[in-house]
GROMACS .gro file of C-alpha atoms in nm:
model
  149
    1UNK     CA    1   8.627  -4.934   6.963
    2UNK     CA    2   8.282  -5.038   6.907
    3UNK     CA    3   8.109  -5.364   6.968
    4UNK     CA    4   7.773  -5.434   6.882
    5UNK     CA    5   7.512  -5.684   6.836
    6UNK     CA    6   7.137  -5.721   6.777
    7UNK     CA    7   6.852  -5.986   6.823
    8UNK     CA    8   6.471  -5.961   6.744
    9UNK     CA    9   6.240  -6.061   7.047
   10UNK     CA   10   5.868  -6.125   7.044
   11UNK     CA   11   5.770  -5.897   7.314
   12UNK     CA   12   5.669  -5.529   7.346
   13UNK     CA   13   5.952  -5.281   7.374
   14UNK     CA   14   5.838  -5.193   7.729
   15UNK     CA   15   5.860  -5.546   7.849
   16UNK     CA   16   6.200  -5.588   7.735
   17UNK     CA   17   6.258  -5.241   7.855
   18UNK     CA   18   6.178  -5.319   8.212
   19UNK     CA   19   6.445  -5.628   8.203
   20UNK     CA   20   6.742  -5.368   8.125
   21UNK     CA   21   6.648  -5.071   8.308
   22UNK     CA   22   6.645  -5.255   8.670
   23UNK     CA   23   6.975  -5.358   8.765
   24UNK     CA   24   6.820  -5.602   9.001
   25UNK     CA   25   6.686  -5.804   8.732
   26UNK     CA   26   7.027  -5.843   8.534
   27UNK     CA   27   7.149  -6.152   8.743
   28UNK     CA   28   6.861  -6.356   8.540
   29UNK     CA   29   6.988  -6.267   8.198
   30UNK     CA   30   7.334  -6.086   8.203
   31UNK     CA   31   7.598  -6.352   8.061
   32UNK     CA   32   7.887  -6.201   8.321
   33UNK     CA   33   7.650  -6.266   8.648
   34UNK     CA   34   7.734  -6.661   8.641
   35UNK     CA   35   8.067  -6.625   8.612
   36UNK     CA   36   8.142  -6.562   9.000
   37UNK     CA   37   7.828  -6.707   9.208
   38UNK     CA   38   8.014  -6.550   9.507
   39UNK     CA   39   8.065  -6.173   9.340
   40UNK     CA   40   7.931  -5.901   9.572
   41UNK     CA   41   7.708  -5.678   9.435
   42UNK     CA   42   7.625  -5.344   9.552
   43UNK     CA   43   7.302  -5.116   9.447
   44UNK     CA   44   7.257  -4.771   9.523
   45UNK     CA   45   7.087  -4.451   9.363
   46UNK     CA   46   6.760  -4.467   9.200
   47UNK     CA   47   6.580  -4.794   9.198
   48UNK     CA   48   6.590  -4.804   8.814
   49UNK     CA   49   6.625  -4.598   8.542
   50UNK     CA   50   6.828  -4.259   8.552
   51UNK     CA   51   7.060  -4.275   8.847
   52UNK     CA   52   7.039  -4.644   8.899
   53UNK     CA   53   7.400  -4.767   8.998
   54UNK     CA   54   7.533  -5.129   8.991
   55UNK     CA   55   7.876  -5.213   9.126
   56UNK     CA   56   8.050  -5.552   9.160
   57UNK     CA   57   8.346  -5.702   9.271
   58UNK     CA   58   8.459  -6.079   9.217
   59UNK     CA   59   8.709  -6.328   9.052
   60UNK     CA   60   8.939  -6.234   8.822
   61UNK     CA   61   8.669  -6.323   8.540
   62UNK     CA   62   8.455  -6.083   8.641
   63UNK     CA   63   8.676  -5.817   8.809
   64UNK     CA   64   8.550  -5.511   8.973
   65UNK     CA   65   8.321  -5.204   8.812
   66UNK     CA   66   8.046  -5.016   8.808
   67UNK     CA   67   7.745  -4.903   8.593
   68UNK     CA   68   7.536  -4.596   8.616
   69UNK     CA   69   7.245  -4.556   8.418
   70UNK     CA   70   7.279  -4.203   8.268
   71UNK     CA   71   7.000  -4.218   8.003
   72UNK     CA   72   6.682  -4.371   7.997
   73UNK     CA   73   6.423  -4.290   7.725
   74UNK     CA   74   6.130  -4.575   7.772
   75UNK     CA   75   6.084  -4.819   7.598
   76UNK     CA   76   6.329  -4.699   7.309
   77UNK     CA   77   6.679  -4.647   7.482
   78UNK     CA   78   6.903  -4.669   7.771
   79UNK     CA   79   7.253  -4.535   7.802
   80UNK     CA   80   7.485  -4.675   8.090
   81UNK     CA   81   7.814  -4.519   8.214
   82UNK     CA   82   8.056  -4.836   8.246
   83UNK     CA   83   8.355  -4.842   8.454
   84UNK     CA   84   8.612  -5.116   8.524
   85UNK     CA   85   8.848  -5.095   8.763
   86UNK     CA   86   8.995  -5.481   8.783
   87UNK     CA   87   9.174  -5.658   8.647
   88UNK     CA   88   9.211  -5.361   8.410
   89UNK     CA   89   9.068  -4.968   8.396
   90UNK     CA   90   8.847  -4.867   8.136
   91UNK     CA   91   8.584  -4.623   8.083
   92UNK     CA   92   8.323  -4.694   7.835
   93UNK     CA   93   7.965  -4.635   7.732
   94UNK     CA   94   7.682  -4.914   7.684
   95UNK     CA   95   7.373  -4.849   7.509
   96UNK     CA   96   7.044  -5.070   7.455
   97UNK     CA   97   6.816  -4.927   7.177
   98UNK     CA   98   6.485  -5.093   7.111
   99UNK     CA   99   6.284  -5.071   6.794
  100UNK     CA  100   5.951  -5.202   6.775
  101UNK     CA  101   5.832  -5.360   6.457
  102UNK     CA  102   5.448  -5.559   6.484
  103UNK     CA  103   5.478  -5.765   6.767
  104UNK     CA  104   5.869  -5.789   6.782
  105UNK     CA  105   6.122  -5.546   6.902
  106UNK     CA  106   6.460  -5.564   6.771
  107UNK     CA  107   6.724  -5.491   7.070
  108UNK     CA  108   7.059  -5.345   6.969
  109UNK     CA  109   7.336  -5.358   7.270
  110UNK     CA  110   7.631  -5.188   7.213
  111UNK     CA  111   7.962  -5.088   7.400
  112UNK     CA  112   8.204  -4.799   7.299
  113UNK     CA  113   8.497  -4.625   7.434
  114UNK     CA  114   8.834  -4.506   7.369
  115UNK     CA  115   9.086  -4.754   7.294
  116UNK     CA  116   9.405  -4.679   7.508
  117UNK     CA  117   9.780  -4.783   7.388
  118UNK     CA  118   9.762  -5.147   7.612
  119UNK     CA  119   9.415  -5.207   7.472
  120UNK     CA  120   9.582  -5.199   7.107
  121UNK     CA  121   9.829  -5.412   7.199
  122UNK     CA  122   9.581  -5.653   7.340
  123UNK     CA  123   9.407  -5.687   7.033
  124UNK     CA  124   9.709  -5.817   6.830
  125UNK     CA  125   9.671  -6.115   7.064
  126UNK     CA  126   9.304  -6.156   7.106
  127UNK     CA  127   8.956  -6.045   6.899
  128UNK     CA  128   8.768  -5.819   7.157
  129UNK     CA  129   8.467  -5.799   6.953
  130UNK     CA  130   8.467  -6.174   6.916
  131UNK     CA  131   8.519  -6.225   7.286
  132UNK     CA  132   8.270  -5.961   7.415
  133UNK     CA  133   8.048  -6.035   7.115
  134UNK     CA  134   7.972  -6.398   7.216
  135UNK     CA  135   7.893  -6.254   7.561
  136UNK     CA  136   7.649  -5.961   7.426
  137UNK     CA  137   7.485  -6.283   7.197
  138UNK     CA  138   7.438  -6.468   7.500
  139UNK     CA  139   7.272  -6.212   7.713
  140UNK     CA  140   7.019  -6.125   7.407
  141UNK     CA  141   6.967  -6.469   7.409
  142UNK     CA  142   6.881  -6.478   7.753
  143UNK     CA  143   6.671  -6.168   7.762
  144UNK     CA  144   6.477  -6.281   7.462
  145UNK     CA  145   6.419  -6.605   7.639
  146UNK     CA  146   6.313  -6.421   7.952
  147UNK     CA  147   6.098  -6.165   7.760
  148UNK     CA  148   5.944  -6.446   7.544
  149UNK     CA  149   5.880  -6.690   7.841
   0.00000   0.00000   0.00000
């Protein structure tokens, strides 16, 4: 499967990249951070960029998971290994690509990975692209607001 959304932000790519390559900043723009204010968060590894790790555990809306930055090519690309453990197990890759165009930056946020049998069955009942896509759109809008503010 692959889910992807993009937004144009009136800010330099370096500024936008700084908001995504540091997991300590994610609570200010990530759409999932507000789903469980009591969510437990752990940071380890590098402070930012390759090797930075963010783990979370919360209510059934956010579950339990882990992200690790595996590629950081400032200010154009960031790749994250994304592992979910609860409420279901999944191992995906999230990517941010940033393309400067004059005084704006187009940010593309995508997630891709295998689609096991149970996920195929679930897509009969719900549209993952629409569900996760809405979250990506919210996150990109939050990122835009922060970077332009």
